[in-house]
């Protein structure tokens, strides 16, 4: 990404200004777009510094059972790309918003005869294939970044260029096995933050922090030009504390929040929103605790005795 894009990044600014950052995920449309609006606002009030909104796709290969079920509920509720953008149009949050989706959704948006901002708005192409129509609409809606789990860095130049053009960050996922030339390429293209995958496999809440997290953060320590945030398996405040203490600039939580939506969603928007806000506060407090541990006297070398 260009240097200018990095300087103007709302996402990177949010992470650095609110360090250590809490990044949260919910799937748009689970159980409805109206409920999602309430959930996003609750996470914002609870202390989320960035909020990922999942645009549901029928084959979410990076997701575990929890988020797959959430995506299924959203699709069954009739969530579309157009409906997703209309939701984002109406959201007002302090936290910058990102869309997390799969590459086919981005490509198909430019090829379908789908109404965009308005019938008379000629800024959005109805027939041109490629990534630009989606990125342009995302920027117009107020999104700050895009995460595409199934897009290899080697094939990402068109999306990188479009994100640069419209001022959006493109976040790449760094797996525990990513190294060598591929790691170099990802870290040269990423903007906003590097999404550090905590463990091999798919998303899902776990009971502990994988050793792979510590190894990955150590491997990425030399890349100090972009923040690093850890996701996949983070579900508790103690997890957040440990990850930040290990050197992360932020933590990413998805499945633990989607579990709350699944548990409380049928009770109405308010119970789920209240539970999401409380969980966000717990996770943010854990991240802050981890930062305090990093700078505590136990980590400071003893002064030399005269």
CSV table of C-alpha atoms in Angstrom, one decimal:
chain,number,residue,atom,x,y,z
A,1,UNK,CA,0.0,0.0,0.0
A,2,UNK,CA,1.1,3.5,-0.6
A,3,UNK,CA,2.8,5.6,2.1
A,4,UNK,CA,0.0,8.2,1.8
A,5,UNK,CA,-2.6,5.6,2.5
A,6,UNK,CA,-0.7,4.4,5.6
A,7,UNK,CA,-0.5,8.0,7.0
A,8,UNK,CA,-4.2,8.6,6.5
A,9,UNK,CA,-5.3,5.2,7.8
A,10,UNK,CA,-8.3,5.6,10.2
A,11,UNK,CA,-7.7,2.0,11.4
A,12,UNK,CA,-4.0,2.4,12.2
A,13,UNK,CA,-4.8,5.7,14.0
A,14,UNK,CA,-7.5,4.0,16.1
A,15,UNK,CA,-5.2,1.2,17.1
A,16,UNK,CA,-2.4,3.5,18.1
A,17,UNK,CA,-4.6,6.0,19.9
A,18,UNK,CA,-6.4,3.3,21.8
A,19,UNK,CA,-3.5,0.9,22.3
A,20,UNK,CA,-4.0,-1.9,23.0
A,21,UNK,CA,-6.9,-2.2,20.7
A,22,UNK,CA,-10.0,-4.3,20.9
A,23,UNK,CA,-11.3,-5.4,17.5
A,24,UNK,CA,-14.7,-7.2,17.5
A,25,UNK,CA,-16.6,-9.1,14.9
A,26,UNK,CA,-20.3,-9.8,14.3
A,27,UNK,CA,-22.0,-11.2,11.2
A,28,UNK,CA,-24.3,-8.6,9.6
A,29,UNK,CA,-27.9,-10.0,9.4
A,30,UNK,CA,-27.7,-12.4,12.3
A,31,UNK,CA,-30.5,-12.6,13.3
A,32,UNK,CA,-31.5,-9.4,11.3
A,33,UNK,CA,-29.9,-6.3,10.0
A,34,UNK,CA,-31.9,-4.2,12.5
A,35,UNK,CA,-30.5,-6.3,15.4
A,36,UNK,CA,-27.0,-6.0,13.9
A,37,UNK,CA,-27.2,-2.2,14.2
A,38,UNK,CA,-28.1,-2.5,17.9
A,39,UNK,CA,-25.2,-5.0,18.4
A,40,UNK,CA,-22.6,-2.8,16.7
A,41,UNK,CA,-23.7,0.2,18.8
A,42,UNK,CA,-23.4,-1.9,22.0
A,43,UNK,CA,-19.9,-3.0,21.1
A,44,UNK,CA,-18.9,0.6,20.4
A,45,UNK,CA,-20.2,1.6,23.8
A,46,UNK,CA,-18.5,-1.3,25.4
A,47,UNK,CA,-15.1,-0.3,24.3
A,48,UNK,CA,-14.5,-1.8,20.9
A,49,UNK,CA,-11.9,0.3,19.0
A,50,UNK,CA,-12.6,-1.3,15.6
A,51,UNK,CA,-15.6,-3.4,14.5
A,52,UNK,CA,-15.5,-6.0,11.8
A,53,UNK,CA,-18.9,-6.6,10.1
A,54,UNK,CA,-19.1,-10.0,8.3
A,55,UNK,CA,-20.8,-9.9,4.9
A,56,UNK,CA,-22.2,-13.4,4.8
A,57,UNK,CA,-21.0,-15.8,2.1
A,58,UNK,CA,-22.3,-19.3,1.5
A,59,UNK,CA,-18.8,-21.0,1.6
A,60,UNK,CA,-16.9,-19.4,4.5
A,61,UNK,CA,-13.8,-21.6,4.4
A,62,UNK,CA,-11.9,-19.8,7.2
A,63,UNK,CA,-14.7,-20.0,9.7
A,64,UNK,CA,-15.5,-22.6,12.4
A,65,UNK,CA,-18.9,-23.9,13.3
A,66,UNK,CA,-19.9,-20.9,15.4
A,67,UNK,CA,-19.5,-18.3,12.7
A,68,UNK,CA,-20.6,-20.7,10.0
A,69,UNK,CA,-23.9,-21.0,11.9
A,70,UNK,CA,-24.1,-17.2,12.2
A,71,UNK,CA,-23.6,-16.8,8.5
A,72,UNK,CA,-26.3,-19.4,7.8
A,73,UNK,CA,-28.7,-17.5,10.0
A,74,UNK,CA,-27.9,-14.2,8.2
A,75,UNK,CA,-28.4,-15.8,4.8
A,76,UNK,CA,-31.7,-17.4,5.8
A,77,UNK,CA,-32.8,-14.0,7.0
A,78,UNK,CA,-32.3,-12.7,3.5
A,79,UNK,CA,-29.1,-10.6,4.0
A,80,UNK,CA,-27.7,-9.3,0.7
A,81,UNK,CA,-24.7,-7.1,-0.2
A,82,UNK,CA,-27.1,-4.2,-0.9
A,83,UNK,CA,-28.7,-4.7,2.5
A,84,UNK,CA,-25.3,-4.8,4.1
A,85,UNK,CA,-24.3,-1.5,2.6
A,86,UNK,CA,-27.6,0.1,3.5
A,87,UNK,CA,-27.0,-1.0,7.1
A,88,UNK,CA,-23.5,0.6,7.1
A,89,UNK,CA,-24.9,3.8,5.6
A,90,UNK,CA,-27.0,4.2,8.8
A,91,UNK,CA,-24.4,3.2,11.4
A,92,UNK,CA,-22.8,5.9,13.6
A,93,UNK,CA,-19.9,4.7,15.7
A,94,UNK,CA,-16.8,6.1,17.2
A,95,UNK,CA,-15.0,2.9,16.2
A,96,UNK,CA,-14.0,2.6,12.5
A,97,UNK,CA,-15.8,-0.2,10.6
A,98,UNK,CA,-14.4,-3.0,8.4
A,99,UNK,CA,-16.0,-5.5,6.2
A,100,UNK,CA,-14.9,-9.1,6.4
A,101,UNK,CA,-16.0,-11.2,3.5
A,102,UNK,CA,-14.8,-13.5,0.7
A,103,UNK,CA,-13.4,-12.6,-2.7
A,104,UNK,CA,-16.4,-13.9,-4.7
A,105,UNK,CA,-18.7,-11.4,-3.0
A,106,UNK,CA,-16.4,-8.5,-4.0
A,107,UNK,CA,-16.1,-9.7,-7.6
A,108,UNK,CA,-19.8,-10.4,-8.1
A,109,UNK,CA,-20.8,-7.0,-6.9
A,110,UNK,CA,-19.4,-5.5,-10.0
A,111,UNK,CA,-21.1,-7.9,-12.4
A,112,UNK,CA,-24.6,-8.1,-11.2
A,113,UNK,CA,-27.5,-5.8,-12.2
A,114,UNK,CA,-27.8,-4.7,-8.6
A,115,UNK,CA,-29.0,-1.2,-7.6
A,116,UNK,CA,-26.4,0.7,-5.7
A,117,UNK,CA,-26.6,4.1,-3.9
A,118,UNK,CA,-29.5,5.3,-5.9
A,119,UNK,CA,-31.2,4.8,-9.3
A,120,UNK,CA,-29.8,8.1,-10.6
A,121,UNK,CA,-26.2,7.8,-9.1
A,122,UNK,CA,-23.9,7.1,-12.0
A,123,UNK,CA,-20.8,6.8,-9.8
A,124,UNK,CA,-21.3,3.1,-9.4
A,125,UNK,CA,-21.0,0.8,-12.4
A,126,UNK,CA,-23.7,-1.9,-12.9
A,127,UNK,CA,-21.9,-4.0,-15.4
A,128,UNK,CA,-18.2,-3.5,-15.0
A,129,UNK,CA,-16.5,-6.7,-13.6
A,130,UNK,CA,-13.8,-6.4,-11.1
A,131,UNK,CA,-13.2,-5.1,-7.6
A,132,UNK,CA,-13.6,-1.4,-8.0
A,133,UNK,CA,-17.4,-1.1,-7.7
A,134,UNK,CA,-17.4,-2.9,-4.3
A,135,UNK,CA,-14.5,-0.9,-3.0
A,136,UNK,CA,-16.1,2.4,-4.2
A,137,UNK,CA,-19.4,1.5,-2.5
A,138,UNK,CA,-17.6,0.5,0.7
A,139,UNK,CA,-15.8,3.8,0.9
A,140,UNK,CA,-19.1,5.7,0.1
A,141,UNK,CA,-20.8,3.8,3.0
A,142,UNK,CA,-18.1,4.8,5.4
A,143,UNK,CA,-16.1,1.6,5.8
A,144,UNK,CA,-12.5,2.0,6.7
A,145,UNK,CA,-11.1,-1.4,5.6
A,146,UNK,CA,-11.6,-4.8,4.0
A,147,UNK,CA,-10.5,-8.3,5.2
A,148,UNK,CA,-10.6,-11.1,2.6
A,149,UNK,CA,-9.5,-14.4,4.1
A,150,UNK,CA,-9.4,-16.4,0.8
A,151,UNK,CA,-7.4,-13.8,-1.2
A,152,UNK,CA,-3.8,-14.8,-1.6
A,153,UNK,CA,-1.3,-11.9,-1.4
A,154,UNK,CA,0.0,-13.0,-4.8
A,155,UNK,CA,-3.3,-12.2,-6.4
A,156,UNK,CA,-4.2,-9.1,-4.4
A,157,UNK,CA,-2.8,-6.3,-6.6
A,158,UNK,CA,-6.2,-5.3,-8.1
A,159,UNK,CA,-7.8,-5.0,-4.7
A,160,UNK,CA,-4.8,-3.3,-3.2
A,161,UNK,CA,-4.9,-0.7,-6.0
A,162,UNK,CA,-8.6,-0.1,-5.6
A,163,UNK,CA,-8.2,0.3,-1.8
A,164,UNK,CA,-5.4,2.8,-2.3
A,165,UNK,CA,-7.6,4.7,-4.8
A,166,UNK,CA,-10.5,5.0,-2.4
A,167,UNK,CA,-8.6,5.3,0.9
A,168,UNK,CA,-9.5,2.0,2.4
A,169,UNK,CA,-7.1,-0.4,4.3
A,170,UNK,CA,-6.6,-3.9,3.1
A,171,UNK,CA,-5.9,-6.3,6.0
A,172,UNK,CA,-4.1,-9.6,5.4
A,173,UNK,CA,-4.1,-12.6,7.6
A,174,UNK,CA,-0.7,-14.0,8.6
A,175,UNK,CA,-0.9,-17.7,9.5
A,176,UNK,CA,1.5,-19.4,11.9
A,177,UNK,CA,3.1,-21.1,8.9
A,178,UNK,CA,3.6,-17.9,6.9
A,179,UNK,CA,7.3,-17.1,6.5
A,180,UNK,CA,10.0,-16.2,4.0
A,181,UNK,CA,9.2,-14.4,0.8
A,182,UNK,CA,5.4,-14.8,1.3
A,183,UNK,CA,5.6,-13.1,4.7
A,184,UNK,CA,7.7,-10.3,3.1
A,185,UNK,CA,5.1,-9.9,0.4
A,186,UNK,CA,2.1,-9.8,2.8
A,187,UNK,CA,3.8,-7.3,5.1
A,188,UNK,CA,4.7,-5.0,2.2
A,189,UNK,CA,1.0,-5.0,1.0
A,190,UNK,CA,-0.9,-4.9,4.3
A,191,UNK,CA,-2.3,-1.7,5.7
A,192,UNK,CA,-4.3,-0.8,8.9
A,193,UNK,CA,-3.0,-3.9,10.8
A,194,UNK,CA,-1.7,-7.4,10.2
A,195,UNK,CA,-4.3,-10.0,11.3
A,196,UNK,CA,-2.1,-12.5,13.1
A,197,UNK,CA,-3.8,-15.9,13.1
A,198,UNK,CA,-3.4,-17.3,16.6
A,199,UNK,CA,-3.4,-21.0,15.6
A,200,UNK,CA,-3.8,-23.3,12.6
A,201,UNK,CA,-7.4,-24.1,11.6
A,202,UNK,CA,-10.6,-22.1,11.6
A,203,UNK,CA,-12.1,-19.5,13.8
A,204,UNK,CA,-13.7,-20.5,17.1
A,205,UNK,CA,-13.5,-19.7,20.8
A,206,UNK,CA,-10.8,-21.7,22.7
A,207,UNK,CA,-9.9,-22.3,26.3
A,208,UNK,CA,-6.3,-21.1,26.1
A,209,UNK,CA,-3.8,-19.1,24.0
A,210,UNK,CA,-1.8,-21.2,21.5
A,211,UNK,CA,2.0,-21.2,21.7
A,212,UNK,CA,1.9,-20.4,18.0
A,213,UNK,CA,0.6,-16.9,19.0
A,214,UNK,CA,3.8,-16.2,20.8
A,215,UNK,CA,6.0,-17.6,18.0
A,216,UNK,CA,4.1,-15.5,15.4
A,217,UNK,CA,4.4,-12.3,17.3
A,218,UNK,CA,8.2,-12.9,17.8
A,219,UNK,CA,8.6,-13.6,14.1
A,220,UNK,CA,6.7,-10.3,13.2
A,221,UNK,CA,8.5,-8.1,15.7
A,222,UNK,CA,10.9,-6.8,13.1
A,223,UNK,CA,7.9,-5.4,11.0
A,224,UNK,CA,7.2,-2.3,13.1
A,225,UNK,CA,5.6,-0.3,10.4
A,226,UNK,CA,2.1,-1.7,10.9
A,227,UNK,CA,0.3,-2.8,14.0
A,228,UNK,CA,-0.3,-6.5,14.8
A,229,UNK,CA,-3.6,-7.8,16.1
A,230,UNK,CA,-4.2,-11.4,17.1
A,231,UNK,CA,-7.4,-13.4,16.3
A,232,UNK,CA,-8.8,-17.0,16.1
A,233,UNK,CA,-9.6,-18.4,19.5
A,234,UNK,CA,-9.6,-15.2,21.7
A,235,UNK,CA,-12.6,-15.4,24.0
A,236,UNK,CA,-11.7,-14.1,27.5
A,237,UNK,CA,-10.1,-11.1,29.1
A,238,UNK,CA,-7.3,-13.3,30.3
A,239,UNK,CA,-6.6,-14.3,26.7
A,240,UNK,CA,-6.4,-10.7,25.7
A,241,UNK,CA,-4.0,-9.9,28.6
A,242,UNK,CA,-1.7,-12.7,27.6
A,243,UNK,CA,-1.7,-11.8,23.9
A,244,UNK,CA,-1.0,-8.1,24.5
A,245,UNK,CA,1.7,-9.0,27.1
A,246,UNK,CA,3.3,-11.1,24.3
A,247,UNK,CA,3.6,-8.1,22.1
A,248,UNK,CA,0.4,-7.7,20.2
A,249,UNK,CA,-1.0,-4.2,19.5
A,250,UNK,CA,-4.6,-5.6,19.7
A,251,UNK,CA,-6.8,-8.6,20.0
A,252,UNK,CA,-9.6,-9.7,17.6
A,253,UNK,CA,-12.7,-11.4,19.0
A,254,UNK,CA,-15.4,-13.0,17.0
A,255,UNK,CA,-16.8,-16.4,17.9
A,256,UNK,CA,-17.2,-15.5,21.6
A,257,UNK,CA,-19.5,-12.6,20.5
A,258,UNK,CA,-21.3,-14.6,18.0
A,259,UNK,CA,-22.1,-17.1,20.7
A,260,UNK,CA,-23.7,-14.3,22.7
A,261,UNK,CA,-25.9,-13.4,19.7
A,262,UNK,CA,-26.9,-17.1,19.3
A,263,UNK,CA,-27.8,-17.4,23.0
A,264,UNK,CA,-29.7,-14.1,23.4
A,265,UNK,CA,-30.8,-13.2,19.9
A,266,UNK,CA,-34.2,-14.8,20.2
A,267,UNK,CA,-34.8,-12.8,23.4
A,268,UNK,CA,-34.8,-9.6,21.5
A,269,UNK,CA,-32.1,-7.0,20.7
A,270,UNK,CA,-31.7,-5.5,24.1
A,271,UNK,CA,-30.5,-8.6,26.1
A,272,UNK,CA,-28.0,-9.5,23.4
A,273,UNK,CA,-26.8,-5.9,23.1
A,274,UNK,CA,-26.3,-5.7,26.9
A,275,UNK,CA,-24.4,-8.9,27.0
A,276,UNK,CA,-22.2,-7.9,24.1
A,277,UNK,CA,-21.4,-4.5,25.7
A,278,UNK,CA,-20.4,-6.3,29.0
A,279,UNK,CA,-18.2,-8.8,27.1
A,280,UNK,CA,-16.5,-6.0,25.2
A,281,UNK,CA,-15.7,-4.3,28.5
A,282,UNK,CA,-14.2,-7.5,29.9
A,283,UNK,CA,-12.0,-8.0,26.8
A,284,UNK,CA,-10.9,-4.4,26.7
A,285,UNK,CA,-10.0,-4.5,30.4
A,286,UNK,CA,-8.0,-7.6,29.8
A,287,UNK,CA,-6.1,-6.1,26.9
A,288,UNK,CA,-5.3,-3.0,29.1
A,289,UNK,CA,-4.1,-5.4,31.9
A,290,UNK,CA,-1.8,-7.1,29.4
A,291,UNK,CA,-0.3,-3.7,28.4
A,292,UNK,CA,0.2,-2.9,32.1
A,293,UNK,CA,2.0,-6.2,32.6
A,294,UNK,CA,4.3,-5.5,29.7
A,295,UNK,CA,5.5,-2.2,31.2
A,296,UNK,CA,5.5,-3.4,34.9
A,297,UNK,CA,8.6,-3.3,36.9
A,298,UNK,CA,9.1,-7.1,36.5
A,299,UNK,CA,9.9,-6.5,32.9
A,300,UNK,CA,12.3,-3.7,33.5
A,301,UNK,CA,16.0,-4.6,33.9
A,302,UNK,CA,17.4,-4.0,37.4
A,303,UNK,CA,19.7,-1.0,37.5
A,304,UNK,CA,23.4,-1.7,37.8
A,305,UNK,CA,24.7,-1.5,41.3
A,306,UNK,CA,27.6,1.0,41.8
